[in-house]
Coordinates of C-alpha atoms in Angstrom, one line a residue:
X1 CA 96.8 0.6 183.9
X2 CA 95.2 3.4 184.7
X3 CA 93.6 1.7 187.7
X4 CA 97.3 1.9 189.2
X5 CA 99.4 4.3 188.0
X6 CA 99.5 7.8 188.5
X7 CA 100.1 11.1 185.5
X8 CA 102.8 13.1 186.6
X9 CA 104.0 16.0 184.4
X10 CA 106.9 18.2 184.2
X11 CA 106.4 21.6 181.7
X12 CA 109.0 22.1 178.7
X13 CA 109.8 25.9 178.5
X14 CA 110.9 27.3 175.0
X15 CA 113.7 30.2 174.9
X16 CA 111.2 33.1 175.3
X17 CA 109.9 31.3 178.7
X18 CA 106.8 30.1 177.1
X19 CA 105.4 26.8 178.1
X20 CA 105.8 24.9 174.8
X21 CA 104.1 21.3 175.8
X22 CA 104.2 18.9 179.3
X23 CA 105.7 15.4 179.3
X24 CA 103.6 13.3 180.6
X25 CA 104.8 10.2 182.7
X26 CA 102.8 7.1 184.7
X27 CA 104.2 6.8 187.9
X28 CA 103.6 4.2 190.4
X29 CA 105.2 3.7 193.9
X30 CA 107.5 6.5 192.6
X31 CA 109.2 4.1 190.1
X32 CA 108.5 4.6 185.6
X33 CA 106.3 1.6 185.0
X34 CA 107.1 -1.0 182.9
X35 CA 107.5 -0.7 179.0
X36 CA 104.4 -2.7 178.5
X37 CA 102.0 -0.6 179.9
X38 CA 103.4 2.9 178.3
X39 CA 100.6 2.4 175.4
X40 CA 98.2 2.7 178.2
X41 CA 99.5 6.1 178.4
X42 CA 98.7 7.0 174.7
X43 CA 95.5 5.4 174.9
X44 CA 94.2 7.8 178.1
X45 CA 95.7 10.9 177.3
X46 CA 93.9 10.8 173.7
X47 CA 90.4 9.7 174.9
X48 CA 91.0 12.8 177.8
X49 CA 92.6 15.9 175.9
X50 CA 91.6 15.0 171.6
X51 CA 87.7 16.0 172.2
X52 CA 85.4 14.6 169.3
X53 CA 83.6 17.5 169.5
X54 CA 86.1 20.5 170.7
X55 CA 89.2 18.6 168.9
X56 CA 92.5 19.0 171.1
X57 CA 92.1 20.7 174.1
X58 CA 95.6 21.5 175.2
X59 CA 95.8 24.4 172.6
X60 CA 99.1 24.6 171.0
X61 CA 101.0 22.8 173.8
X62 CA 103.0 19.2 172.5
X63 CA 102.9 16.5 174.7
X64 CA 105.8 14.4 175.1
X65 CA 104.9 10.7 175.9
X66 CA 107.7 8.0 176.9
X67 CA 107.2 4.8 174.4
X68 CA 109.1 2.0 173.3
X69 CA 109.4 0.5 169.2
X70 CA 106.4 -2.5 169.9
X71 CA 104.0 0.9 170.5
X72 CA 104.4 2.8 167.4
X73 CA 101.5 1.2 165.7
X74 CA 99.2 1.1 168.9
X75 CA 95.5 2.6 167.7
X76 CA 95.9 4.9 170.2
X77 CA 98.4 6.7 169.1
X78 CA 96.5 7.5 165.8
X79 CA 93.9 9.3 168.0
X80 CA 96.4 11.9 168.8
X81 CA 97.4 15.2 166.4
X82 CA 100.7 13.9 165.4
X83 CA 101.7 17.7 165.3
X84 CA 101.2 18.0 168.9
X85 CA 102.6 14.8 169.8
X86 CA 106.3 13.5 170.6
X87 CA 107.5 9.8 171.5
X88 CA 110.1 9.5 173.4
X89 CA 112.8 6.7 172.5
X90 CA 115.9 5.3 174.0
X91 CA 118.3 6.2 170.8
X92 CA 119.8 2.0 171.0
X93 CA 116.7 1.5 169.3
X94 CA 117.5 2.8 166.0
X95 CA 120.6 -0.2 166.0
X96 CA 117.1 -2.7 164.8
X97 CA 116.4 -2.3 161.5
X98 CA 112.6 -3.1 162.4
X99 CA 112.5 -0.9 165.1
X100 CA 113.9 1.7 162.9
X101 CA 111.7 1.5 159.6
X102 CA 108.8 1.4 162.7
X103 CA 110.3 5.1 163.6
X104 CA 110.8 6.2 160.1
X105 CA 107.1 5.5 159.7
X106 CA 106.0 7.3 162.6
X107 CA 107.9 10.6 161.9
X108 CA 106.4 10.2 158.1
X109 CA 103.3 10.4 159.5
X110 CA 104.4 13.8 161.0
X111 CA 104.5 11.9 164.8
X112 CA 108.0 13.6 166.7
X113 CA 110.5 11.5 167.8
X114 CA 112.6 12.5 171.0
X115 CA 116.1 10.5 171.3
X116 CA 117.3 9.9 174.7
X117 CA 120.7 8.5 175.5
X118 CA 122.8 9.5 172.0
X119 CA 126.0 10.1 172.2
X120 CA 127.5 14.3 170.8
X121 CA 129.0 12.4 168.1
X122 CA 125.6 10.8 166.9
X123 CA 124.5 14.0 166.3
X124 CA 124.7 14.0 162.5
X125 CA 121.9 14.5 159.5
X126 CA 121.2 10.7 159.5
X127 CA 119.1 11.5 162.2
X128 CA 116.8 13.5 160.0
X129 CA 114.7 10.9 159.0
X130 CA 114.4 9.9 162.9
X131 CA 114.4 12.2 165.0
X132 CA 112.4 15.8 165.7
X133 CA 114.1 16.2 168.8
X134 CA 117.6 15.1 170.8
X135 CA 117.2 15.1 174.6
X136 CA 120.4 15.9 176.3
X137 CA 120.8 15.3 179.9
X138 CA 123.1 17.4 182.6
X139 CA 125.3 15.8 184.9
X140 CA 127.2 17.2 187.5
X141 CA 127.0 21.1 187.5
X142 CA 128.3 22.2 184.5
X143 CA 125.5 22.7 182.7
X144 CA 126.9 25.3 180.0
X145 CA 129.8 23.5 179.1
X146 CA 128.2 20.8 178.4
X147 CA 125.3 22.3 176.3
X148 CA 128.3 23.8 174.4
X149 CA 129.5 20.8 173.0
X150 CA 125.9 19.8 172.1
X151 CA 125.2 23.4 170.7
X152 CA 128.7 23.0 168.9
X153 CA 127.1 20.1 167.0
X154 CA 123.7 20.7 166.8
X155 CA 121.9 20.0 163.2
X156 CA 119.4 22.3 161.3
X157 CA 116.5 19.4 161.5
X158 CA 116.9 18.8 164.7
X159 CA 115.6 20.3 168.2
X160 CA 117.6 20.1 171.6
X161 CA 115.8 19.2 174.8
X162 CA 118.0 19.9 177.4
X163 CA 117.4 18.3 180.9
X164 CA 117.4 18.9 184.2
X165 CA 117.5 22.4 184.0
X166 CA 116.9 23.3 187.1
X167 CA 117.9 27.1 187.8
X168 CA 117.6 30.3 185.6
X169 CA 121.3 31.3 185.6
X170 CA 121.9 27.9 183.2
X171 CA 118.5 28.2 181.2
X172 CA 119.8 31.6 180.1
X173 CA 123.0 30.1 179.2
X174 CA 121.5 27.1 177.4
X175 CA 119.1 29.3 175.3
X176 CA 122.1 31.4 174.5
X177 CA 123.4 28.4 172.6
X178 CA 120.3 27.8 170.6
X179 CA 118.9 24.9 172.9
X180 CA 115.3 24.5 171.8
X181 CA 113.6 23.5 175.3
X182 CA 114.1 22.7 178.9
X183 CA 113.2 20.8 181.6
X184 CA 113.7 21.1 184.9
X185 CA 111.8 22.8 188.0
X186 CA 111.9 26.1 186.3
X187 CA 107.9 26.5 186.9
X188 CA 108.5 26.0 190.6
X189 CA 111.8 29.1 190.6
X190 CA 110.8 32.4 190.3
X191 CA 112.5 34.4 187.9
X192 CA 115.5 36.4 189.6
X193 CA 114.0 40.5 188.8
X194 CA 114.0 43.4 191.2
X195 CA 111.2 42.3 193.4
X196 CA 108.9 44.8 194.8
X197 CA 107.6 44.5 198.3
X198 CA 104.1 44.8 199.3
X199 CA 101.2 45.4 196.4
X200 CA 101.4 47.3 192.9
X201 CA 98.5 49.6 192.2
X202 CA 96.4 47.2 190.5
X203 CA 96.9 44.6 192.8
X204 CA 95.6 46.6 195.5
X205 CA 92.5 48.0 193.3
X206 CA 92.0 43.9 192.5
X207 CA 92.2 42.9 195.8
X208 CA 89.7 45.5 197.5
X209 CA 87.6 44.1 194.5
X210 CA 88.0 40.7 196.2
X211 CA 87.1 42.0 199.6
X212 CA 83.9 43.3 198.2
X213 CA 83.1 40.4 196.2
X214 CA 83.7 38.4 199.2
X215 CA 80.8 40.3 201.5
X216 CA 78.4 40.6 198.9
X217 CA 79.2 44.3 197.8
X218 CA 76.3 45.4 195.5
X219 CA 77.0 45.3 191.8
X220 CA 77.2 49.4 191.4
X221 CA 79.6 49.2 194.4
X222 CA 81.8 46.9 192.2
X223 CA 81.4 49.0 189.6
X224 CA 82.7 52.3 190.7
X225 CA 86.1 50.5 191.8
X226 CA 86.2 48.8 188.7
X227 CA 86.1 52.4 187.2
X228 CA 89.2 53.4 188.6
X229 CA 91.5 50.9 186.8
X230 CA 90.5 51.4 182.7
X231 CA 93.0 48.7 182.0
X232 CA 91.0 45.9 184.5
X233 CA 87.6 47.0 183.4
X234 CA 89.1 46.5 179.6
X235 CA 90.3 42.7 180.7
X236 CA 86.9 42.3 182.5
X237 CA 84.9 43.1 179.4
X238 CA 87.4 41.2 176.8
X239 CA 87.0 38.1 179.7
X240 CA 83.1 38.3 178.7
X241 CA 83.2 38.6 175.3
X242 CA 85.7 35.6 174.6
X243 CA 84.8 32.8 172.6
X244 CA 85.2 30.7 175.7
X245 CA 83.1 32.7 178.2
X246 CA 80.0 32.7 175.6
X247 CA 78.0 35.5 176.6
X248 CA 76.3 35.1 173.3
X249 CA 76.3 38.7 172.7
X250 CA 78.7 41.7 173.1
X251 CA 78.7 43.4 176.9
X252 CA 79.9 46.4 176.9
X253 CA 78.8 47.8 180.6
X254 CA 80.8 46.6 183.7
X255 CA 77.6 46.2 185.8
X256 CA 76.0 44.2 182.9
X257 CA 79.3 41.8 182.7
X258 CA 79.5 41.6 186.4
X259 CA 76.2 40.4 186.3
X260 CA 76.8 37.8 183.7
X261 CA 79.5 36.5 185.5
X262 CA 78.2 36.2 188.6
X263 CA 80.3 36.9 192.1
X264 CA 81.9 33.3 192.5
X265 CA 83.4 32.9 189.0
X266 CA 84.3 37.1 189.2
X267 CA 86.1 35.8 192.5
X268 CA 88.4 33.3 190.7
X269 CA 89.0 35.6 187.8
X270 CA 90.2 38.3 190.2
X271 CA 92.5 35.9 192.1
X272 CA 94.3 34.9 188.6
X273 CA 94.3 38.4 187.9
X274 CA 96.1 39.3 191.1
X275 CA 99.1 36.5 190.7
X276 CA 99.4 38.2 187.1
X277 CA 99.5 41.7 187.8
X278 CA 102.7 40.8 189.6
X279 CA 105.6 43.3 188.7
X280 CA 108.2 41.1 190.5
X281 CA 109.6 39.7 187.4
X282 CA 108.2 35.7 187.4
X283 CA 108.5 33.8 184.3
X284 CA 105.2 33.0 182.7
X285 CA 105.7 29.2 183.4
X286 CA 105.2 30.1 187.5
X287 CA 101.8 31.5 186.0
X288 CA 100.4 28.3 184.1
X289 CA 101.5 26.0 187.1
X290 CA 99.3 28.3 189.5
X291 CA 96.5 28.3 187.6
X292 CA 96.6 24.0 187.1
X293 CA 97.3 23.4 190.6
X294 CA 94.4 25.6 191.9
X295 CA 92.1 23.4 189.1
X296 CA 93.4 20.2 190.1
X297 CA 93.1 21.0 193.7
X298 CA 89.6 21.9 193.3
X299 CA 88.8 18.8 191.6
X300 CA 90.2 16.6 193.7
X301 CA 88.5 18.4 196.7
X302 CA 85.4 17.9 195.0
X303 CA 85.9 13.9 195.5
X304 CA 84.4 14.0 199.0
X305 CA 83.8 18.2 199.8
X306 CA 80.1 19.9 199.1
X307 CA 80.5 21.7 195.9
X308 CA 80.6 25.2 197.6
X309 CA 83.7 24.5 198.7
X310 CA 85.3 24.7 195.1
X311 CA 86.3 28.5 194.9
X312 CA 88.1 27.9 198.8
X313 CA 89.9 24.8 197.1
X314 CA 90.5 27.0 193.9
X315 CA 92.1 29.9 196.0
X316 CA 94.0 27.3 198.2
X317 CA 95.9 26.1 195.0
X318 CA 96.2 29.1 193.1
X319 CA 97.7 31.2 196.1
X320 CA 100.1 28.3 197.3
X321 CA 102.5 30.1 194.3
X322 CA 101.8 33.2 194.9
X323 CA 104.5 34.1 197.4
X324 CA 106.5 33.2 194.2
X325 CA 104.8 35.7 191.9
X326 CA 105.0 38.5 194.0
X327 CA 108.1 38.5 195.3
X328 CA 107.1 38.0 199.3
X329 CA 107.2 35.6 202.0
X330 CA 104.1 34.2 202.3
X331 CA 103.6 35.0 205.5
X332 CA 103.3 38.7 204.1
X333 CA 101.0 37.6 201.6
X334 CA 98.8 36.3 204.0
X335 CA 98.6 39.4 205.8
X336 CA 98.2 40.9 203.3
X337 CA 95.2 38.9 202.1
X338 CA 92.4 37.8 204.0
X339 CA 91.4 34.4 203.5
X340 CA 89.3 31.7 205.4
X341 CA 91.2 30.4 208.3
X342 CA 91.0 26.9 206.5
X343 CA 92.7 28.0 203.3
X344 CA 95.3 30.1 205.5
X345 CA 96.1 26.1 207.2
X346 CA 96.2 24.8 203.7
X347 CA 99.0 27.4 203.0
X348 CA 100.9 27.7 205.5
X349 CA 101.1 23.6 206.7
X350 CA 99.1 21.7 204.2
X351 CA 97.1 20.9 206.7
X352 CA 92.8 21.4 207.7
X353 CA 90.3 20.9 205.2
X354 CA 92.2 21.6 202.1
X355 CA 95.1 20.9 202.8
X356 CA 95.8 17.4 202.1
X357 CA 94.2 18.0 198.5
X358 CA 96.9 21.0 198.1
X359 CA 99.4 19.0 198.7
X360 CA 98.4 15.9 196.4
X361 CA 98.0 18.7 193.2
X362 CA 101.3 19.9 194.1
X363 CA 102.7 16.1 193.9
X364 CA 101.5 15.8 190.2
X365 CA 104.0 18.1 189.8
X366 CA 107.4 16.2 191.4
X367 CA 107.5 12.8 190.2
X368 CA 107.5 12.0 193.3
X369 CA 106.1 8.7 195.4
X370 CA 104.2 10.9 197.2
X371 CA 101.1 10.8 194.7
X372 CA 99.5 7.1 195.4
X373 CA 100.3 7.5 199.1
X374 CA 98.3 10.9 199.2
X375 CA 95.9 9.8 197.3
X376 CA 95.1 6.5 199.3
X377 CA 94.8 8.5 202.5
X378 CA 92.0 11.0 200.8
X379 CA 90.2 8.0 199.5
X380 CA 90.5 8.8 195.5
X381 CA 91.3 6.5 192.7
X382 CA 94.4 6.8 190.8
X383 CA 92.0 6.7 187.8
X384 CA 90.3 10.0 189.9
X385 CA 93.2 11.7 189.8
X386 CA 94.5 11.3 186.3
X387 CA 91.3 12.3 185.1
X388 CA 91.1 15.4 187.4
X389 CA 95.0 16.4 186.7
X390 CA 94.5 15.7 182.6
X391 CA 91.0 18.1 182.8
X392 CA 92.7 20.8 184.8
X393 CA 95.5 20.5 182.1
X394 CA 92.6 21.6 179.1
X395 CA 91.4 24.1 181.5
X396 CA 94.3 26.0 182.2
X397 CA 94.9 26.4 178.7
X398 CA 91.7 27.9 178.1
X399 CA 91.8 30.6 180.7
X400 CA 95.2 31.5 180.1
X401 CA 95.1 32.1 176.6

């Protein structure tokens, strides 16, 4: 079924702000897909984010996967770590006994089960054996009184995901109550702070450091900017001595890990390091969403653009967010940065040469029907995309760790 149906993903935040997991949906025509072909689901995300070699690339992010009871004993699901993976169940289920030993099993095997549709009353510890987590969803606006009652009843053994979410005024008052996780379009709302207009002092050191990288600056040109900022020349230097950089050996000269890097990939780590240097108060979510969504745009650019494109793809994605984390239009932003007229198109109207790929990353993100329509018109495969959108998943987690 992955020949038809689209991933779409929405991030679960935790009550610190930190991205906790993703739930992962198929999508096609912009309606859920039957209950049939959910194990398809299971069966795709194992074989694309559980590496035989590298083991689980999504770090210490959960995934929560929609499934019914004739699933729980699909193979797939045993390719997945059972720590990092939730099912998520209508809670009518648990009125069959087989279904229910089926769940029991599942959760014994250390599998989390997500309840949907259970009633405040239900809420009891005879879910214990069930259950990992209760979803609760928000109607009308509300949302604090509702999450009371839940809160008010809320067992030890059990966590509360609380849905839609969708502003920061009632995710402060749901974590207030001891709500465990939320979804909503949190990583699309920037965190209400004291925004500062125009750049901090390391953003502007950073971004004369793209500028130079941009027209070829010589390496001890580079270097005696770099100077002037100890903290960026410390990140720089802990960049290429990670694990997942692999220099092989310990740098410990600027020009020497500028020269390891190399000016395209120094590029891409300075335009991450711009969006985080932000002082305008964004939650960390708006962070992790920027950094996929550049990814994913790149590789779906790479479908049917020459290679040397990527970093213009990359920068198209990564900066459609970052009116968001620095507190200004973008309109500002983009005179504030120069870019390539074609990435300035892809910002502003979704429109030129990257454009259209901008706006079928950003898609992955809505649920929307938007993603197979998109998608036809640029020529890639829906089994092109949820490759590209589940490998730009791994990768974010690796840069931004």
């Amino acid at each position: 079924m992955h020949h038809t149906n689209y991933i779409v993903r929405e991030p679960l935040l935790d009550p610190a702000q930190r991205v906790i997991g993703y739930e992962l949906l198929w999508k096609q025509g912009g309606q859920a897909v039957p209950d049939a072909e959910l194990e398809q689901l299971v069966g795709f995300v194992a074989e694309h984010v559980n590496h035989g070699e590298h083991g689980w690339l999504l770090r210490d992010k959960q995934l929560f996967l929609d499934a019914v009871p004739a699933m729980l004993s699909t193979d797939a699901l045993f390719d997945l770590p059972p720590e990092r993976t939730v099912l998520s169940l209508q809670a009518r289920h648990l009125m069959d006994p087989g279904a229910r030993a089926a769940i029991q099993a599942v959760r014994a095997g250390g599998v989390g089960i997500s309840l949907r549709g259970l009633d405040v009353k239900h809420l009891t510890p005879a879910l214990a054996p069930y259950a990992s987590h209760v979803e609760m969803r928000f109607a009308g606006i509300d949302v604090a009184a509702q999450a009371r009652t839940y809160a008010a009843a809320k067992q030890s053994a059990l966590r509360m995901v609380g849905r839609p979410v969708t502003n920061w005024i009632d995710y402060d008052a749901c974590a207030a109550l001891g709500l465990d996780a939320f979804v909503g379009k949190l990583h699309l709302t920037p965190r209400p702070g004291n925004p500062v207009k125009g750049l901090n002092p390391a953003q502007t050191i950073i971004l004369q450091l793209m500028q130079m990288v941009q027209n070829n600056e010589d390496i001890p040109k580079l270097e005696s900017v770099l100077k002037r900022d100890p903290a960026l020349t410390y990140k720089l230097l802990r960049n290429i001595n990670s694990a997942g950089f692999g220099a092989g050996r310990e740098v410990q000269s600027i020009r020497q890990a500028i020269s390891l890097m190399g000016y395209a990939p120094l590029y891409r780590w300075l335009t991450m390091l711009l969006a985080s240097a932000s002082a305008s108060g964004y939650s960390p979510v708006l962070m992790e969403t920027a950094v996929v969504r550049g990814r994913l745009t790149e590789l779906l650019g790479l479908h049917a653009l020459p290679k040397g494109e990527g970093e213009n793809l990359f920068v198209a994605g990564m900066f459609s967010l970052l009116d968001r984390l620095l507190g200004l239009p973008m309109k500002e932003v983009l005179e504030t940065i120069p870019l390539p007229p074609e990435v300035v198109r892809a910002l502003m109207a979704r429109e030129g040469m990257y454009g259209r790929y901008l706006a079928l990353a950003e898609a992955c993100e809505l649920s929307s029907n938007l993603v197979g329509s998109l998608a036809g018109a640029l020529d890639i495969s829906p089994l092109e995309v949820n490759k590209a959108h589940l490998s730009a998943l791994a990768w974010a987690q690796a840069v931004t760790q």
